Amino acid sequence: MEQKYSPKSIEQKWQRYWESSRAFQVGEDPDKEKYYLLEMFPYPSGRIHMGHVRNYTIGDVVARFMRMRGYNVLHPMGWDAFGMPAENAAIKAGTHPAKWTYDNIDYMRNQLKQLGFSYDWSREIATCNPDYYRWEQLFFLKMFDLGLAYRKSSYVNWCSKCQTVLANEQVENGVCWRCDTEVVQKEMEQWFFRITHYVDELLDNTFKMDGWPERVLVMQQNWIGKSTGSMLLFPLESGDGKIQVFTTRADTLFGATFLSLAAEHPMVSDLCRGKPQEAAVLEFVQKAKQSKRNEREADLLEKEGVFTGSYCLNPVTGKKMPIYVANFVLMAYGTGAVMAVPAHDQRDFEFARKYGLPIDVVIKPAGADPAPSAGELTRANEEYGILVNSAEFTAMASEPARVAITESLAKKGLAELTVQHRLRDWGISRQRYWGAPIPIVYCQKCGAVPVAEKDLPVVLPLDVELLENGGSPLPVHKPFYSTQCPKCGGEARRETDTMDTFVESSWYFARYSCPDFDKGPLDKERVAYWMPVDQYIGGIEHAVLHLLYSRFFVKVLRDLGYLQVDEPFKNLLTQGMVIKDGFKMSKSKGNVVDPDVMIRSYGADTVRLFCLFAAPPEKDLDWSDQGVEGSFRFLSRMWRLVSDNFEPLKSAAKGLSGHVDSDGLPPDLAALRRKTHQTIKKVTEDIRDRFHFNTAIAAVMELVNQIYQTLDNRKDHPLFWPLVRQAVEAVIVLSSPMVPHACEELWQTLGHQKLLLDTPWPQWDERALEAEEMLIVVQINGKLRSRISVPADATDKQVEQLCLADPRVAEFIAGKQPRKVVVVPKKLINIVI
């Protein structure tokens, strides 16, 4: 065999073999337990980065490990291929998004293959392929029929740079999640998915998903945002209607002195119409709508408002309450109308002081007497307490009063106890070209009409010229938008918005189970075998985007009869970022490490090993060039372990699967055998139970060290080389999920005909884990004086006798009678004289 570790030729050899033999292609096998391992599929941006390498290496280790443990492992790969970056990059490069996307897919596929990942490439999908998104369009039609897909005019999040609408989940701190442009509110006709139909199940299941990180579950729970409270009606003074308000603090209703509306509230224009305040109100509304969304959400703006000229009535006191439009009230929360209780809400307090509005105290702290007057307040008292100045509810505690006041108003038709959620329906319309067309046409006679199922897919035309400003060319591309009404046959115009690309990624994991199925979106038998995904791996940044949408979509597909599961992912691992020089790797920081360069310099196995060894998967990985070199040195050392001892190892009678009679072994060989089985146990449990690949690798490194120590003190014993070979084979097998190329080569070199990949994962021998002797620390009057070896099964009394008989201990005792002897089992003994 080659004396020197040369990764390039080895890795190319095994990659060719795995591909030509279809080593990772898998089918349904009812006789084997399935294991579906999936990493979040990549966007074909052009090059994989170290974050991809780390994510996919983690997944590959688990996939290979589970296969060797006898599971039928599905490990697919594909491409989240639609989206704005492709469109923008194509405009910049003067090419078409389709060409840009497919060229990138070809390049990135080759990169992934060079890393030796065990993907079943026969299941590869690209979401921009009509064969994929045709089924997505079918789901849309079925959701439309059920009222789960609908169109309405609403204020939406608009990114002027991307020239498109964003879902609430795609606005981060008031800016676009992709380009960091400030998001503004804009009124538009949009298509929505009714995710709120499943809000209770989405929330309730988060308390049962034991395989998900608590952090992700809390993020979803907070995003869904369940609030138990009261829906109150405030009659307009004019008698022309009522304003609906949701509050969790109905106990403070007697202290409500004015009403605040969001600038987007649909009643604003009617309330100010014909009033002297109308011009000022409309000007304020326009200003508020143009405010930065993050400043309104984070309460960063100075509290401002304008009186509409209209009043409503407090439903419990009958007092007139002026109605204001306020910049801190958001339409996205509650009903967009807030009852203002300045004595018990700090924002209302500041607003009331600024505009000279009444402040009425209606809650006092428990035990405080009397209640503070409004003039004594320096800030609002927002705590629960005891009601005052609240008619028949005075002296009640806040919580029972909240219910009692609501029930009292309910008898008059002015209130009800209810539950509200922060979650809003998912706006899926995007005003961009590179996405899946929405299968709807508009007819002047029939209105919005769904495309007939037989006419799917509605294919995105490729013969278009992209617009330099980033707008979609579809509204001006007549061959696409001009069509016939499916209902009456008259002239119609096709919907030119495309679907949010998160729609594609909300069900791709199910399609992997049957990507070649052409009679429908999912083959029920095959998808029933594979779903749900047993282990999903991806970034924490998707907690309330992709992960929430996928959970919603699975429930829809279940109710449509396509799936038999309630949740898509049984277990979730959110891996940390790769950082360098203290920052996440990015081109702007100039700290990007090119995986191609690393593979050419050190080989794929070295890159994989470093990504696994440098940090536990859930923690951030700090890139270190020295760490990469150290990983290469270890692989070279592992290689030399075989190459320097090739002939005696290959000639050894026993391998890892062979039985060795350990009775009467010399201490160093017994220790090597014990270390071998301890390492098998440690690595197995670290991967299976904790995904702690770094400590698993460290255990293998310790075993390698012990093998070298044993070789340095080799003995002429008939079991010497069989035991060394067992230890060496343990190193190879246990390392193979992490560094598969080198291990397959060493395995074959030692004479094995069967693929290491198909070799059963080793089992440890419990008897071999037990030490024949144990080391006891001896203290005299608390000071270390000696160490002795005693039989592993020695009793405390026997340990005491052996210690007292030790010459060194006898020297320190000098014939004195011990006053006390304390034995810490299997660790130490302290003799007090």
XYZ file of C-alpha atoms in Angstrom, residues 30-554:
525
model
C -40.929 -3.277 4.705
C -38.521 -5.683 6.435
C -36.205 -2.897 7.586
C -36.846 0.042 9.891
C -36.611 3.260 7.907
C -34.610 6.339 8.847
C -35.207 9.538 6.890
C -32.319 11.976 7.337
C -32.583 15.379 5.680
C -30.648 18.628 5.694
C -32.373 21.809 4.533
C -31.773 21.938 0.800
C -29.629 24.781 -0.537
C -30.407 27.740 -2.722
C -28.268 27.365 -5.873
C -26.338 30.588 -5.333
C -23.328 29.442 -7.341
C -20.959 28.002 -4.745
C -21.376 26.095 -1.538
C -19.890 27.775 1.528
C -18.473 26.412 4.749
C -21.875 26.668 6.424
C -23.182 24.211 3.821
C -20.178 21.939 4.331
C -20.702 21.807 8.076
C -24.468 21.252 7.822
C -24.200 18.485 5.243
C -21.250 16.794 6.952
C -23.254 16.525 10.173
C -26.113 14.947 8.246
C -23.836 12.596 6.346
C -22.287 11.235 9.539
C -25.727 10.417 10.924
C -26.898 8.872 7.637
C -23.853 6.593 7.356
C -23.973 5.693 11.046
C -27.652 4.710 10.886
C -27.102 2.683 7.713
C -24.314 0.708 9.394
C -26.678 0.101 12.310
C -29.089 -1.649 9.959
C -31.595 1.069 9.099
C -32.998 1.685 5.627
C -31.716 5.244 5.250
C -33.171 7.859 2.927
C -30.754 10.767 2.444
C -31.812 12.914 -0.532
C -30.682 16.241 -1.967
C -32.235 18.886 -4.199
C -32.416 22.598 -4.895
C -34.567 25.442 -3.592
C -34.269 26.937 -7.045
C -36.788 29.779 -7.400
C -36.279 33.173 -5.850
C -35.269 36.763 -6.099
C -31.460 36.397 -5.853
C -31.409 34.410 -9.104
C -33.484 37.057 -10.793
C -31.308 39.908 -9.548
C -28.071 38.096 -10.373
C -29.330 37.274 -13.866
C -30.213 40.937 -14.468
C -26.737 41.953 -13.325
C -25.030 39.316 -15.464
C -27.217 39.894 -18.514
C -28.403 36.294 -18.593
C -31.610 34.393 -17.848
C -32.477 33.199 -14.317
C -33.052 29.675 -15.631
C -29.571 29.451 -17.138
C -28.004 31.058 -14.085
C -29.832 28.634 -11.790
C -29.145 25.423 -13.689
C -25.465 26.317 -14.249
C -25.126 26.852 -10.506
C -26.887 23.587 -9.746
C -24.418 21.701 -11.958
C -21.454 23.324 -10.241
C -22.752 22.872 -6.694
C -23.773 19.260 -7.319
C -20.187 18.527 -8.310
C -18.939 20.255 -5.159
C -21.198 18.126 -2.972
C -20.050 14.947 -4.696
C -16.416 15.927 -4.050
C -17.178 15.931 -0.343
C -18.354 12.322 -0.456
C -21.859 12.893 0.845
C -24.061 9.816 0.752
C -26.955 11.316 -1.213
C -29.423 9.335 -3.257
C -29.037 11.499 -6.366
C -31.786 9.554 -8.143
C -34.247 11.564 -6.027
C -32.814 14.985 -6.888
C -35.396 17.730 -7.415
C -35.225 21.376 -8.465
C -38.233 23.429 -7.433
C -38.083 25.568 -10.617
C -38.895 22.501 -12.716
C -42.539 22.487 -13.944
C -42.701 18.796 -13.024
C -42.337 19.919 -9.421
C -44.336 23.116 -9.179
C -47.275 21.715 -11.148
C -48.236 19.836 -7.977
C -47.810 22.955 -5.906
C -50.310 24.644 -8.221
C -52.650 21.698 -7.686
C -52.394 22.205 -3.920
C -53.282 25.865 -4.461
C -56.441 24.918 -6.379
C -57.546 22.492 -3.694
C -56.853 25.051 -0.988
C -58.822 27.602 -3.006
C -61.786 25.240 -3.103
C -61.624 24.851 0.691
C -61.241 28.557 1.386
C -57.666 28.061 2.563
C -56.389 30.193 -0.328
C -58.093 33.551 -0.803
C -57.514 37.039 -2.194
C -58.102 40.313 -0.420
C -56.929 43.899 -0.336
C -54.725 44.630 2.617
C -51.789 46.620 3.795
C -48.708 44.608 3.052
C -44.996 44.847 3.690
C -43.351 46.337 0.603
C -39.640 46.268 -0.203
C -38.905 48.976 -2.775
C -35.524 47.493 -3.685
C -36.807 43.973 -4.267
C -40.010 45.361 -5.804
C -42.152 42.833 -3.994
C -44.345 42.073 -1.000
C -42.924 40.337 2.064
C -44.707 38.125 4.578
C -44.595 39.301 8.202
C -42.084 36.552 8.934
C -39.783 37.974 6.227
C -39.527 41.383 7.907
C -36.723 41.393 10.454
C -36.425 44.453 12.664
C -38.344 46.465 10.104
C -36.115 45.644 7.142
C -36.231 43.148 4.285
C -34.759 39.813 5.314
C -32.810 39.604 2.061
C -31.526 43.107 1.277
C -31.952 45.076 4.549
C -34.052 47.758 2.846
C -36.566 49.537 5.090
C -40.008 47.998 4.681
C -43.040 50.256 4.189
C -46.771 49.571 4.289
C -48.610 49.492 0.965
C -52.226 48.591 0.175
C -52.523 45.890 -2.487
C -54.661 42.974 -3.630
C -52.861 39.827 -2.453
C -53.294 36.062 -2.262
C -53.144 34.521 1.203
C -52.944 31.039 2.694
C -55.179 30.704 5.753
C -52.522 29.455 8.150
C -54.663 30.761 11.020
C -57.114 27.917 10.346
C -54.561 25.647 12.027
C -53.401 28.086 14.702
C -54.520 25.968 17.673
C -52.899 22.800 16.357
C -49.721 24.648 15.391
C -49.453 25.994 18.926
C -50.624 22.924 20.846
C -48.222 20.589 19.059
C -45.211 22.678 20.085
C -45.727 21.358 23.603
C -45.469 17.750 22.354
C -42.484 18.007 19.977
C -39.835 16.530 22.256
C -37.291 16.139 19.466
C -37.097 19.886 18.734
C -34.831 22.402 20.490
C -36.678 24.333 23.181
C -35.386 27.587 21.704
C -37.116 26.970 18.370
C -40.365 25.920 20.010
C -40.415 29.064 22.152
C -39.776 31.205 19.063
C -42.761 29.608 17.313
C -44.952 29.919 20.395
C -44.087 33.612 20.661
C -44.697 34.161 16.959
C -48.107 32.487 17.129
C -48.665 34.688 20.178
C -51.748 33.375 21.946
C -53.523 35.952 24.133
C -56.600 35.253 26.241
C -58.748 38.344 26.656
C -61.950 40.161 25.776
C -63.402 41.460 22.530
C -65.198 44.704 23.377
C -67.494 46.916 21.305
C -67.330 50.703 21.722
C -70.482 52.315 20.226
C -69.899 55.433 18.152
C -71.486 58.550 19.664
C -73.198 59.138 16.309
C -74.932 55.775 16.576
C -73.533 54.764 13.166
C -71.656 51.714 14.305
C -69.229 50.244 16.811
C -65.455 49.891 17.032
C -64.123 46.463 17.949
C -61.267 46.345 20.463
C -59.339 43.342 21.796
C -57.818 43.694 25.264
C -56.292 41.423 27.861
C -57.055 44.025 30.551
C -60.825 44.407 30.692
C -60.315 45.007 34.430
C -59.100 48.528 33.497
C -62.092 49.384 31.280
C -63.500 51.946 33.747
C -60.253 53.879 33.246
C -60.450 53.998 29.427
C -60.636 57.701 28.466
C -59.909 57.693 24.714
C -59.535 55.287 21.796
C -56.444 54.943 19.566
C -56.599 53.617 15.993
C -53.865 52.441 13.649
C -53.298 54.669 10.627
C -54.358 51.717 8.448
C -57.648 51.116 10.301
C -60.488 50.943 7.715
C -62.778 53.270 9.741
C -60.361 56.203 9.886
C -61.513 57.895 6.684
C -65.204 57.632 7.664
C -64.589 58.958 11.167
C -62.896 62.131 9.958
C -64.932 62.710 6.793
C -66.467 66.190 6.719
C -64.881 67.133 10.031
C -62.582 70.148 10.488
C -59.851 67.669 11.377
C -60.100 65.704 8.087
C -57.104 67.210 6.296
C -54.881 66.913 9.355
C -55.960 63.284 9.887
C -55.282 62.239 6.291
C -51.896 63.953 6.353
C -51.011 62.194 9.615
C -52.167 58.839 8.232
C -49.903 59.198 5.203
C -46.964 60.141 7.420
C -47.562 57.196 9.754
C -47.767 54.716 6.882
C -44.395 55.903 5.631
C -42.761 55.487 9.027
C -40.241 52.713 9.368
C -42.024 49.566 10.416
C -39.358 48.561 12.919
C -39.602 51.918 14.685
C -43.367 51.535 15.055
C -43.039 47.931 16.211
C -40.219 48.612 18.649
C -41.973 51.666 20.072
C -39.047 53.897 19.118
C -41.058 56.810 17.745
C -42.222 59.732 19.822
C -45.884 59.119 20.675
C -47.926 61.189 18.231
C -51.552 61.263 17.183
C -54.367 63.328 15.790
C -58.014 63.695 16.862
C -60.416 62.376 14.217
C -63.276 64.669 15.263
C -65.356 61.655 16.321
C -66.224 60.088 19.658
C -67.214 56.683 20.943
C -68.788 55.695 24.255
C -67.152 53.759 27.047
C -69.417 50.670 27.251
C -69.374 50.560 31.096
C -69.383 54.276 32.012
C -71.184 55.735 28.989
C -68.632 58.567 28.919
C -67.616 60.120 25.604
C -64.154 59.033 24.478
C -62.327 60.986 21.737
C -61.035 58.781 18.917
C -57.426 59.397 17.883
C -55.183 58.004 15.180
C -51.868 57.154 16.885
C -48.525 56.199 15.381
C -47.831 53.472 17.940
C -50.932 51.401 17.118
C -50.377 48.688 14.486
C -53.027 47.087 12.302
C -51.137 43.787 12.460
C -51.896 43.351 16.159
C -55.340 42.777 17.637
C -57.965 44.728 15.719
C -55.905 47.831 15.036
C -57.897 49.689 17.732
C -56.757 50.139 21.318
C -58.723 51.311 24.335
C -56.448 53.832 26.004
C -56.127 53.558 29.789
C -53.454 56.140 30.602
C -53.313 55.416 34.346
C -52.397 51.773 33.612
C -50.508 51.732 30.309
C -47.269 53.668 29.867
C -47.730 54.493 26.177
C -51.242 55.767 26.853
C -49.915 57.702 29.849
C -47.318 59.527 27.735
C -49.884 60.189 24.996
C -52.487 61.527 27.467
C -49.973 63.854 29.130
C -48.894 65.177 25.707
C -52.446 65.878 24.472
C -54.102 66.829 27.772
C -56.409 63.811 27.926
C -58.076 62.531 31.141
C -56.260 60.039 33.383
C -58.523 57.953 35.643
C -57.052 55.577 38.242
C -59.034 52.313 38.483
C -56.440 49.835 39.871
C -54.534 50.115 43.115
C -51.720 47.832 44.259
C -52.827 45.122 46.679
C -52.402 46.447 50.203
C -52.192 50.101 49.133
C -54.757 52.394 50.684
C -55.896 54.791 49.493
C -55.281 54.482 45.741
C -52.998 57.187 44.319
C -54.708 60.055 42.537
C -54.060 60.785 38.868
C -52.110 63.884 39.826
C -49.733 61.837 41.956
C -48.756 59.510 39.113
C -45.322 59.940 37.556
C -45.814 56.880 35.358
C -48.509 54.314 34.683
C -49.155 51.474 37.122
C -49.332 48.479 34.746
C -49.495 45.776 37.426
C -52.537 43.747 38.402
C -54.185 44.759 41.656
C -57.518 45.704 43.251
C -60.196 47.648 41.345
C -61.241 51.116 42.504
C -63.672 53.604 40.967
C -65.241 50.722 39.028
C -68.894 50.698 40.164
C -70.059 47.273 41.347
C -66.687 45.747 40.459
C -64.780 47.922 42.947
C -62.674 45.899 45.439
C -62.446 42.896 43.101
C -59.027 41.530 42.119
C -57.957 42.140 38.522
C -58.281 38.611 37.147
C -61.821 37.795 38.338
C -62.863 41.370 37.499
C -61.648 40.945 33.926
C -64.003 38.006 33.469
C -66.902 39.559 35.413
C -66.836 42.845 33.452
C -66.723 40.962 30.149
C -69.611 38.682 31.113
C -71.653 41.668 32.257
C -71.154 43.411 28.897
C -71.830 40.165 27.037
C -75.418 40.282 28.291
C -75.769 43.582 26.414
C -74.126 42.246 23.275
C -71.046 44.407 23.792
C -68.364 41.876 24.741
C -67.193 38.283 24.707
C -64.317 36.341 26.210
C -62.061 35.302 23.384
C -58.587 34.250 22.324
C -56.465 36.217 19.863
C -53.250 35.258 18.122
C -50.394 37.323 16.805
C -50.105 34.991 13.819
C -51.586 36.375 10.612
C -52.452 34.583 7.379
C -49.525 33.961 5.051
C -49.382 36.408 2.154
C -47.917 34.435 -0.748
C -48.168 36.894 -3.674
C -44.822 38.085 -4.996
C -44.442 40.675 -7.738
C -41.392 38.963 -9.187
C -40.779 36.834 -12.234
C -38.686 33.872 -11.033
C -41.302 31.915 -9.126
C -44.183 29.486 -9.572
C -47.193 31.100 -11.324
C -50.411 31.316 -9.307
C -53.034 29.236 -11.210
C -55.793 31.871 -11.362
C -57.249 33.866 -14.261
C -59.395 37.002 -14.080
C -62.492 37.289 -16.222
C -64.629 40.440 -16.379
C -67.725 38.258 -16.339
C -66.729 35.470 -13.916
C -64.183 37.187 -11.667
C -61.258 35.186 -10.275
C -61.442 31.684 -11.754
C -59.096 28.777 -10.948
C -57.254 27.144 -13.818
C -58.592 23.678 -14.638
C -56.526 20.843 -13.157
C -56.097 19.300 -16.607
C -54.348 22.505 -17.743
C -51.641 22.341 -15.086
C -48.904 23.244 -14.926
C -49.196 26.921 -15.687
C -45.667 27.133 -17.008
C -43.495 30.124 -16.255
C -42.455 31.440 -19.695
C -38.723 31.494 -20.359
C -38.920 33.715 -23.456
C -39.095 36.997 -21.541
C -36.806 39.980 -21.157
C -36.084 40.928 -17.572
C -36.698 44.511 -16.509
C -33.721 46.425 -15.178
C -35.670 47.891 -12.253
C -36.336 44.391 -10.915
C -40.053 44.438 -11.678
C -41.697 41.363 -13.144
C -42.007 41.157 -16.957
C -45.069 38.914 -16.692
C -47.657 41.771 -16.595
C -46.349 43.030 -19.976
C -45.747 39.628 -21.586
C -48.952 39.092 -23.569
C -48.318 35.452 -24.555
C -48.423 34.668 -20.838
C -51.128 36.926 -19.420
C -53.593 36.723 -22.318
C -55.792 33.637 -21.980
C -59.363 32.321 -21.963
C -61.657 31.995 -18.987
C -61.903 28.317 -17.926
C -65.520 28.942 -16.956
C -67.122 30.920 -19.817
C -64.456 30.734 -22.520
C -64.270 34.537 -22.830
C -61.195 36.719 -22.782
C -59.331 36.624 -19.490
C -56.084 37.793 -17.958
C -53.797 35.420 -16.121
C -52.578 36.218 -12.595
C -49.066 37.621 -12.999
C -47.928 37.413 -9.368
C -45.866 34.361 -8.483
C -45.874 32.363 -5.267
C -43.604 33.041 -2.327
C -40.654 30.661 -2.697
C -41.290 29.378 0.823
C -44.246 27.525 -0.702
C -41.837 25.273 -2.637
C -39.807 24.475 0.472
C -42.917 23.721 2.533
C -43.474 20.279 1.023
C -40.285 19.221 -0.837
C -39.400 16.740 1.906
C -42.550 14.756 1.087
C -41.845 14.767 -2.659
C -38.418 13.200 -2.033
C -40.256 9.995 -1.108
C -41.549 9.630 -4.680
C -39.892 12.174 -7.041
C -40.600 10.028 -10.113
C -44.329 9.662 -9.399
C -46.286 11.297 -12.239
C -49.891 10.366 -11.390
C -50.142 12.929 -8.621
C -48.057 14.944 -6.203
C -47.423 12.068 -3.792
C -47.516 8.288 -3.931
C -49.491 7.490 -0.782
C -47.804 4.138 -0.104
C -44.261 5.408 -0.533
C -44.824 8.618 1.376
C -46.475 6.640 4.185
C -43.334 4.496 4.423
C -40.870 7.415 4.626
C -42.685 10.259 6.365
C -42.151 11.917 8.752
C -38.535 12.985 8.442
C -36.745 11.355 11.375
C -33.954 13.907 11.625
C -33.974 17.381 10.068
C -30.908 19.623 10.163
C -30.704 23.326 9.420
C -30.221 26.838 10.729
C -32.040 28.549 13.601
C -32.839 31.444 11.256
C -35.665 29.372 9.762
C -37.529 28.933 13.060
C -40.538 31.087 12.151
C -40.261 30.970 8.370
C -39.641 27.651 6.676
C -40.231 25.514 9.760
C -43.588 27.087 10.600
C -44.784 27.082 6.996
C -43.779 23.423 6.595
C -45.753 22.470 9.678
C -48.793 24.282 8.262
C -48.433 22.682 4.839
C -48.231 19.175 6.254
